[in-house]
Amino acid sequence: MTDLFYLVPLLPLIGFLINGLIGSKLKNEKLIGTISTAAVFIPFVLTVLTMSELLSLPPESRKIIVNYFNWISAGNFSVNYSYLIDPLSVTMVLVVTGVGSLIHLYSIGYMHGDRAFAKFFAYLNLFIFAMLNLVLADSLILIFLGWEGVGLCSYFLIGFWYEKTFTGEAAKKAFVVNRIGDFGFMIAMFFVFTNFNTLEVSKFLEGLSGYQVGDSLLLTIALLFFLGATGKSAQIPLFVWLPDAMAGPTPVSALIHAATMVTAGVYFVARTSLLYAMSPVALNVIFIVALLTSLITATIALKQNDIKKVLAYSTVSQLGFMFMALGIGAFWVGIFHLITHAFFKALLFLGSGSVIHGMHEEQDITKMGGLKNKMKITYITFLIGSLAIAGIPPLSGFFSKDAIIFDSFLNFGIPILLPVLFAAGLTAYYMFRMVSLTFFGTPRYDVNQLHPHESPSTMTLPLIILAVLSVIGGFIGLPELYGTPNFLMDWLNPVFADANKTLAAIHPPHAHEVSQELIILVVSVVVAVIAIYLAFKKYSSVKEIKSPEGFGKVLENKYYIDEIYDAAIIEPVRKTSENFLWKIFDIKIIDGFVNGIARYISNISFDWRKIQTGVIQDYTAVSVAGVILIILYLLFI
Amino acid sequence: MIQLKELFDLIPLLIITFSATFILLIEVFVKKSETVIFGFTLISVISAIGTSFLYINKQLLIFNQYLKITNPAIAFIVIILTGILITVAASKQYLEKENINFGEYYSLLLFAVMGMMIMILANDIIIIFIGLELMSICFYVLVGFLRMRKKSNEGALKYLLLGMFMTGFILYGMALIYGITGSTNLTVIYSNPKLFTNFIFITGVALFFIGFLFKIGVFPFQMWIPDVYDGAPTIVSGMLSTAGKIAAIGTILPIILTLNMLNFRMVFSIAAIATMLYGNVIAIAQTNIKRLLAYSSIASAGYIFVGVAAMNEFAMKGIAYYLAAYTFMQLGAFIIVSILEKKDDGSRDYKNIDLSFYKGLGKRNPVMAIYMTLFLFSLAGIPPFAGFWGKYYLFYAAIQSNLIWLSVVGIILSLIGVYYYLKVTVYMWFTESEDIAIEDAVSVSGFGITATSLAVIGTIVFGISPNLFFKMFNFII
């Protein structure tokens, strides 16, 4: 299967080229959508086959590097275009192409009639291509190419409806904020290259064996890479772009800003797990940042009224959960939550898209209510997604979140367990606030004006598939409590073997009893159920939403983080740029210097032009002078 | 002993020689012969290019050591022939437009090529001289080919007078070399390094080189270039500035590198700087595109001499590559000027060659404007076009010989050059044309498009994959 593996990234690229170059001439939405969806679905099938091939190998040898060509070669610097096929990358490809193809399918219905239908699908395919490069690449340069590529596509797609001012601003914000993270990522790459003389991840990780655990160089690299991850995966301090990114079309939010791109940071930390295992400080930093992010954004989500904004903050919060798992050193758990989150968050976003579609572009949940009878499929699937994210057994979110909660208890004890449980409870609460406001109670919109309707089948089919996945997705990683084999852990752990060994050497694993696990499991379910009950009770029959006061107002305004960033960073930078760098340094000093030289040379030019008299005697005289000078020089100097 | 089978070592030269002669005969026997001759010329140039590749990696000394086939020589010949091919393809429309569609044009062109090939292959200074004169005489006639035009006649006469004057130096230099070595054969001359410090020998070599510096247009022997290129039929200017210069460089470069007389290094360095400065600075003040390109070609000669001054193994590679790139971009630019030139209306001067004519060209003729932009960008040395790598290899060669100062000066001076190349680009795309009377669409013949497209392809392909060139001619990398 690895012979054909090059098709996996190639097909989306071809899809992009077809739709990008001739898409607007095809004028057939079905055809465009089919090409585009097939370009993602076929790679999914190919990857499933690759996975079965990997499974037939012994666990230690499930790592294949396919080298396609030498991409850059200059002196002793060389970059190969090579892919690393191992359980981790295959898992990521499956998520990207699997969820991706469902979202492509959904988009055919959602984007119906859009003036730039083909362009939209071209961008989606390009995004998939970049994302696949990101997760498959072995070279940091190629990873970075994918990293930037997904960022670029994200920029295009957030600003897809560019005639609205806000979308352009949001796209710009996403792009600029990500640049800060990318800066960290690049500096980390420079460190890797100067110290390890390679840019290939596999060689870099091998080279780590020459270092001590806790080495300050490794810590620096690890933190810089994590800075990159906070940009792409929206963690403190760089999470502010993600809520604004909801300005893009909803399928984009589902694909890029929930299921795939934003998990790139999680993936990358997992990919370089050994580096982090060898820098315990970095792991602690990750855990603290993740926990804070999770708490802060979960509280913000409590008071948001835009259906997509709630989901956006929820995404940031859930990404926090994934990073928490990584921070503990439970790398496979992070990926586990990444997978289940991809299912239920894509489901929720697509469900919200269906609601918005049915409500004729209304996004404010305070103006909805009672939709459960009007949009049956959307309602049921949305409810399943909400239960899954809230952590109700036996849905997928329950297993992955429970693993995180339990592992943080094992590592840090009760003091950390409480805030983690609190964050989990908040999740359940804000989700059911939203579900109640949207689907229950009485309509708060003008029933005479607006007639909500169920969406077409291209939209509901992906919802159903994703709902099924959200229900059963958790069974790939059952806790040992049940005594059943944990498929995902066994599948992924060979990738993390070195990291786990290093971690085990630092902290010998705690012996724990099954009873502890059972208690925590029950507690977390109880917390979720109570939160759901409270939310449902408060909001399911509410007639009118008052705007919050006191702390609620702070939450509604997102802790004024945007305003703080604006006052503390953006304004000072803008003022310095404008008043000094532009008006004085650029215009007076640089321009003055450059223009001065240009004017000088231009003047010389007009003077020297007169040398060319057009008189042949002059030419001869100059030539003879030249001859004499040359001969004299050669003979006497 | 000269053997008949040695003729088989010279197939490209024979093809060109035969065609040049035969074209004159076609005129006698065929009516309306212009099209036939045009086709015949194209075919013979193409087959000469094709057969040239047979001689790669065949180091040969033939005809009593009068001729020597080497890989660099083949490379130079192929570059020249490619330039000629593009020139010929673009010629038909231009000659028809200017009412000078005569068969002897092609014959003269091929005789000139024959001269170029002979001088590049020569292993004897007398043979070099024969080739050089054959080429030069054809050039004098070609420059004056628009005989009804004052400017063309003036250019031809200036070129002839100065050319004769400089030929005197070459001959005198050859006499001195012969006097001190007792031979005209280069192999013999090379074989006696003790003489290289003899002042008569040095003087002889210096005078010999100076004659070629004139042909290449290196300061202070560049004065003729703007006047001649401005006066000559535009298509001929393009050919002169590429094939003509390449032949001269291809002839002396191996001699310079083999003699390796390091006391010439300073002369070449200073000449290179003066040439780059002169070309790039004065080009800024030009208002006529042909003169602008003429100064651009002077500047290019300066860059080439940065490589010559390096006098090392990289110099040959770098110069050969630069010349290939230069052929495509410089010739391409001249051809576009020739295509856009106004049809002859009996007046005494060229029309539509003012820079102001190029204002708003992007709207009137986007394809030509895009092509022109590409050539200008390449000439300015902007990646990923071939011109960028050309300069890169030249400056690289200089750095390898520790002439870092020379490369730095060269890079600064080539930055000045960017100004006037971009000026034309800005005119084409970002300004509106002032003169409303300008003819809207210029019809471009299929051959014109083919010729310019060939140049565009060369500029881009060699730019993206510079190694391709070295692989083609088996340069050791």
PDB file of N, CA and C in Angstrom, chain A residues 37-93:
ATOM      1  N   THR A  37     -14.961  15.973  -3.072  1.00  0.00           N
ATOM      2  CA  THR A  37     -15.166  15.006  -1.997  1.00  0.00           C
ATOM      3  C   THR A  37     -14.392  13.719  -2.278  1.00  0.00           C
ATOM      4  N   ALA A  38     -14.419  13.294  -3.555  1.00  0.00           N
ATOM      5  CA  ALA A  38     -13.687  12.071  -3.897  1.00  0.00           C
ATOM      6  C   ALA A  38     -12.197  12.253  -3.649  1.00  0.00           C
ATOM      7  N   ALA A  39     -11.708  13.469  -3.910  1.00  0.00           N
ATOM      8  CA  ALA A  39     -10.279  13.729  -3.725  1.00  0.00           C
ATOM      9  C   ALA A  39      -9.864  13.603  -2.272  1.00  0.00           C
ATOM     10  N   VAL A  40     -10.843  13.602  -1.378  1.00  0.00           N
ATOM     11  CA  VAL A  40     -10.508  13.414   0.026  1.00  0.00           C
ATOM     12  C   VAL A  40     -10.893  12.012   0.493  1.00  0.00           C
ATOM     13  N   PHE A  41     -11.972  11.487  -0.099  1.00  0.00           N
ATOM     14  CA  PHE A  41     -12.448  10.190   0.361  1.00  0.00           C
ATOM     15  C   PHE A  41     -11.548   9.038  -0.111  1.00  0.00           C
ATOM     16  N   ILE A  42     -11.072   9.117  -1.350  1.00  0.00           N
ATOM     17  CA  ILE A  42     -10.184   8.043  -1.849  1.00  0.00           C
ATOM     18  C   ILE A  42      -8.924   7.930  -0.981  1.00  0.00           C
ATOM     19  N   PRO A  43      -8.279   9.056  -0.659  1.00  0.00           N
ATOM     20  CA  PRO A  43      -7.151   8.945   0.273  1.00  0.00           C
ATOM     21  C   PRO A  43      -7.533   8.286   1.604  1.00  0.00           C
ATOM     22  N   PHE A  44      -8.762   8.537   2.057  1.00  0.00           N
ATOM     23  CA  PHE A  44      -9.203   7.903   3.297  1.00  0.00           C
ATOM     24  C   PHE A  44      -9.181   6.382   3.150  1.00  0.00           C
ATOM     25  N   VAL A  45      -9.734   5.908   2.031  1.00  0.00           N
ATOM     26  CA  VAL A  45      -9.762   4.456   1.791  1.00  0.00           C
ATOM     27  C   VAL A  45      -8.331   3.915   1.717  1.00  0.00           C
ATOM     28  N   LEU A  46      -7.482   4.643   0.981  1.00  0.00           N
ATOM     29  CA  LEU A  46      -6.092   4.197   0.850  1.00  0.00           C
ATOM     30  C   LEU A  46      -5.417   4.121   2.213  1.00  0.00           C
ATOM     31  N   THR A  47      -5.736   5.075   3.060  1.00  0.00           N
ATOM     32  CA  THR A  47      -5.103   5.080   4.375  1.00  0.00           C
ATOM     33  C   THR A  47      -5.604   3.939   5.245  1.00  0.00           C
ATOM     34  N   VAL A  48      -6.898   3.624   5.086  1.00  0.00           N
ATOM     35  CA  VAL A  48      -7.416   2.461   5.828  1.00  0.00           C
ATOM     36  C   VAL A  48      -6.643   1.213   5.425  1.00  0.00           C
ATOM     37  N   LEU A  49      -6.402   1.080   4.099  1.00  0.00           N
ATOM     38  CA  LEU A  49      -5.645  -0.084   3.625  1.00  0.00           C
ATOM     39  C   LEU A  49      -4.222  -0.060   4.195  1.00  0.00           C
ATOM     40  N   THR A  50      -3.622   1.130   4.195  1.00  0.00           N
ATOM     41  CA  THR A  50      -2.274   1.252   4.759  1.00  0.00           C
ATOM     42  C   THR A  50      -2.269   0.841   6.223  1.00  0.00           C
ATOM     43  N   MET A  51      -3.330   1.250   6.917  1.00  0.00           N
ATOM     44  CA  MET A  51      -3.394   0.927   8.334  1.00  0.00           C
ATOM     45  C   MET A  51      -3.444  -0.579   8.538  1.00  0.00           C
ATOM     46  N   SER A  52      -4.253  -1.249   7.706  1.00  0.00           N
ATOM     47  CA  SER A  52      -4.348  -2.704   7.881  1.00  0.00           C
ATOM     48  C   SER A  52      -3.002  -3.348   7.578  1.00  0.00           C
ATOM     49  N   GLU A  53      -2.264  -2.733   6.631  1.00  0.00           N
ATOM     50  CA  GLU A  53      -0.936  -3.266   6.331  1.00  0.00           C
ATOM     51  C   GLU A  53       0.013  -3.080   7.520  1.00  0.00           C
ATOM     52  N   LEU A  54      -0.072  -1.903   8.138  1.00  0.00           N
ATOM     53  CA  LEU A  54       0.763  -1.646   9.317  1.00  0.00           C
ATOM     54  C   LEU A  54       0.409  -2.619  10.445  1.00  0.00           C
ATOM     55  N   LEU A  55      -0.896  -2.889  10.578  1.00  0.00           N
ATOM     56  CA  LEU A  55      -1.320  -3.766  11.664  1.00  0.00           C
ATOM     57  C   LEU A  55      -0.762  -5.181  11.504  1.00  0.00           C
ATOM     58  N   SER A  56      -0.518  -5.548  10.240  1.00  0.00           N
ATOM     59  CA  SER A  56      -0.001  -6.899  10.034  1.00  0.00           C
ATOM     60  C   SER A  56       1.483  -7.007  10.392  1.00  0.00           C
ATOM     61  N   LEU A  57       2.112  -5.853  10.607  1.00  0.00           N
ATOM     62  CA  LEU A  57       3.528  -5.875  10.981  1.00  0.00           C
ATOM     63  C   LEU A  57       3.639  -5.956  12.503  1.00  0.00           C
ATOM     64  N   PRO A  58       4.779  -6.433  13.014  1.00  0.00           N
ATOM     65  CA  PRO A  58       4.978  -6.377  14.463  1.00  0.00           C
ATOM     66  C   PRO A  58       5.049  -4.909  14.914  1.00  0.00           C
ATOM     67  N   PRO A  59       4.567  -4.616  16.125  1.00  0.00           N
ATOM     68  CA  PRO A  59       4.433  -3.223  16.566  1.00  0.00           C
ATOM     69  C   PRO A  59       5.711  -2.396  16.433  1.00  0.00           C
ATOM     70  N   GLU A  60       6.889  -2.998  16.659  1.00  0.00           N
ATOM     71  CA  GLU A  60       8.113  -2.191  16.658  1.00  0.00           C
ATOM     72  C   GLU A  60       8.446  -1.702  15.249  1.00  0.00           C
ATOM     73  N   SER A  61       8.045  -2.459  14.233  1.00  0.00           N
ATOM     74  CA  SER A  61       8.474  -2.080  12.887  1.00  0.00           C
ATOM     75  C   SER A  61       7.373  -1.326  12.130  1.00  0.00           C
ATOM     76  N   ARG A  62       6.415  -0.794  12.876  1.00  0.00           N
ATOM     77  CA  ARG A  62       5.368  -0.032  12.195  1.00  0.00           C
ATOM     78  C   ARG A  62       5.828   1.405  11.972  1.00  0.00           C
ATOM     79  N   LYS A  63       6.903   1.531  11.249  1.00  0.00           N
ATOM     80  CA  LYS A  63       7.400   2.878  10.974  1.00  0.00           C
ATOM     81  C   LYS A  63       8.088   2.833   9.626  1.00  0.00           C
ATOM     82  N   ILE A  64       7.472   3.466   8.643  1.00  0.00           N
ATOM     83  CA  ILE A  64       8.018   3.424   7.293  1.00  0.00           C
ATOM     84  C   ILE A  64       8.294   4.852   6.846  1.00  0.00           C
ATOM     85  N   ILE A  65       9.524   5.080   6.378  1.00  0.00           N
ATOM     86  CA  ILE A  65       9.820   6.398   5.826  1.00  0.00           C
ATOM     87  C   ILE A  65       9.910   6.249   4.318  1.00  0.00           C
ATOM     88  N   VAL A  66       9.031   6.910   3.604  1.00  0.00           N
ATOM     89  CA  VAL A  66       9.118   6.868   2.140  1.00  0.00           C
ATOM     90  C   VAL A  66       9.691   8.184   1.665  1.00  0.00           C
ATOM     91  N   ASN A  67      10.774   8.073   0.914  1.00  0.00           N
ATOM     92  CA  ASN A  67      11.446   9.260   0.416  1.00  0.00           C
ATOM     93  C   ASN A  67      11.079   9.447  -1.046  1.00  0.00           C
ATOM     94  N   TYR A  68      10.446  10.565  -1.376  1.00  0.00           N
ATOM     95  CA  TYR A  68      10.025  10.763  -2.763  1.00  0.00           C
ATOM     96  C   TYR A  68      11.101  11.426  -3.596  1.00  0.00           C
ATOM     97  N   PHE A  69      11.612  12.542  -3.139  1.00  0.00           N
ATOM     98  CA  PHE A  69      12.697  13.158  -3.896  1.00  0.00           C
ATOM     99  C   PHE A  69      13.454  14.129  -3.010  1.00  0.00           C
ATOM    100  N   ASN A  70      14.636  14.482  -3.472  1.00  0.00           N
ATOM    101  CA  ASN A  70      15.414  15.473  -2.753  1.00  0.00           C
ATOM    102  C   ASN A  70      14.892  16.837  -3.143  1.00  0.00           C
ATOM    103  N   TRP A  71      14.388  17.547  -2.138  1.00  0.00           N
ATOM    104  CA  TRP A  71      13.660  18.778  -2.442  1.00  0.00           C
ATOM    105  C   TRP A  71      14.622  19.956  -2.528  1.00  0.00           C
ATOM    106  N   ILE A  72      15.426  20.142  -1.505  1.00  0.00           N
ATOM    107  CA  ILE A  72      16.377  21.247  -1.505  1.00  0.00           C
ATOM    108  C   ILE A  72      17.734  20.658  -1.173  1.00  0.00           C
ATOM    109  N   SER A  73      18.739  21.061  -1.917  1.00  0.00           N
ATOM    110  CA  SER A  73      20.073  20.607  -1.579  1.00  0.00           C
ATOM    111  C   SER A  73      21.028  21.759  -1.803  1.00  0.00           C
ATOM    112  N   ALA A  74      21.658  22.225  -0.753  1.00  0.00           N
ATOM    113  CA  ALA A  74      22.607  23.330  -0.883  1.00  0.00           C
ATOM    114  C   ALA A  74      23.714  23.091   0.117  1.00  0.00           C
ATOM    115  N   GLY A  75      24.888  22.788  -0.383  1.00  0.00           N
ATOM    116  CA  GLY A  75      25.996  22.492   0.516  1.00  0.00           C
ATOM    117  C   GLY A  75      25.662  21.292   1.374  1.00  0.00           C
ATOM    118  N   ASN A  76      25.852  21.433   2.703  1.00  0.00           N
ATOM    119  CA  ASN A  76      25.547  20.284   3.558  1.00  0.00           C
ATOM    120  C   ASN A  76      24.111  20.341   4.068  1.00  0.00           C
ATOM    121  N   PHE A  77      23.358  21.266   3.523  1.00  0.00           N
ATOM    122  CA  PHE A  77      21.953  21.381   3.911  1.00  0.00           C
ATOM    123  C   PHE A  77      21.118  20.660   2.874  1.00  0.00           C
ATOM    124  N   SER A  78      20.293  19.742   3.342  1.00  0.00           N
ATOM    125  CA  SER A  78      19.515  19.004   2.365  1.00  0.00           C
ATOM    126  C   SER A  78      18.176  18.634   2.973  1.00  0.00           C
ATOM    127  N   VAL A  79      17.144  18.809   2.203  1.00  0.00           N
ATOM    128  CA  VAL A  79      15.805  18.480   2.677  1.00  0.00           C
ATOM    129  C   VAL A  79      15.194  17.475   1.722  1.00  0.00           C
ATOM    130  N   ASN A  80      14.764  16.370   2.277  1.00  0.00           N
ATOM    131  CA  ASN A  80      14.099  15.375   1.450  1.00  0.00           C
ATOM    132  C   ASN A  80      12.597  15.537   1.558  1.00  0.00           C
ATOM    133  N   TYR A  81      11.935  15.277   0.435  1.00  0.00           N
ATOM    134  CA  TYR A  81      10.479  15.251   0.481  1.00  0.00           C
ATOM    135  C   TYR A  81      10.106  13.833   0.874  1.00  0.00           C
ATOM    136  N   SER A  82      10.042  13.620   2.176  1.00  0.00           N
ATOM    137  CA  SER A  82       9.767  12.246   2.587  1.00  0.00           C
ATOM    138  C   SER A  82       8.646  12.227   3.615  1.00  0.00           C
ATOM    139  N   TYR A  83       7.888  11.163   3.576  1.00  0.00           N
ATOM    140  CA  TYR A  83       6.784  11.007   4.501  1.00  0.00           C
ATOM    141  C   TYR A  83       7.099   9.929   5.521  1.00  0.00           C
ATOM    142  N   LEU A  84       6.622  10.152   6.714  1.00  0.00           N
ATOM    143  CA  LEU A  84       6.795   9.186   7.782  1.00  0.00           C
ATOM    144  C   LEU A  84       5.449   8.529   8.022  1.00  0.00           C
ATOM    145  N   ILE A  85       5.381   7.244   7.735  1.00  0.00           N
ATOM    146  CA  ILE A  85       4.121   6.523   7.919  1.00  0.00           C
ATOM    147  C   ILE A  85       4.246   5.687   9.170  1.00  0.00           C
ATOM    148  N   ASP A  86       3.559   6.093  10.216  1.00  0.00           N
ATOM    149  CA  ASP A  86       3.561   5.313  11.445  1.00  0.00           C
ATOM    150  C   ASP A  86       2.173   5.437  12.068  1.00  0.00           C
ATOM    151  N   PRO A  87       1.885   4.718  13.142  1.00  0.00           N
ATOM    152  CA  PRO A  87       0.521   4.755  13.682  1.00  0.00           C
ATOM    153  C   PRO A  87       0.022   6.174  13.937  1.00  0.00           C
ATOM    154  N   LEU A  88       0.887   7.043  14.434  1.00  0.00           N
ATOM    155  CA  LEU A  88       0.426   8.395  14.751  1.00  0.00           C
ATOM    156  C   LEU A  88       0.000   9.143  13.497  1.00  0.00           C
ATOM    157  N   SER A  89       0.878   9.112  12.468  1.00  0.00           N
ATOM    158  CA  SER A  89       0.526   9.879  11.279  1.00  0.00           C
ATOM    159  C   SER A  89      -0.677   9.257  10.576  1.00  0.00           C
ATOM    160  N   VAL A  90      -0.735   7.927  10.571  1.00  0.00           N
ATOM    161  CA  VAL A  90      -1.875   7.275   9.916  1.00  0.00           C
ATOM    162  C   VAL A  90      -3.169   7.639  10.633  1.00  0.00           C
ATOM    163  N   THR A  91      -3.126   7.656  11.966  1.00  0.00           N
ATOM    164  CA  THR A  91      -4.314   8.047  12.721  1.00  0.00           C
ATOM    165  C   THR A  91      -4.752   9.451  12.340  1.00  0.00           C
ATOM    166  N   MET A  92      -3.767  10.358  12.281  1.00  0.00           N
ATOM    167  CA  MET A  92      -4.100  11.741  11.938  1.00  0.00           C
ATOM    168  C   MET A  92      -4.682  11.824  10.533  1.00  0.00           C
ATOM    169  N   VAL A  93      -4.069  11.079   9.593  1.00  0.00           N
ATOM    170  CA  VAL A  93      -4.578  11.118   8.219  1.00  0.00           C
ATOM    171  C   VAL A  93      -6.012  10.594   8.177  1.00  0.00           C
TER     172      VAL A  93
END
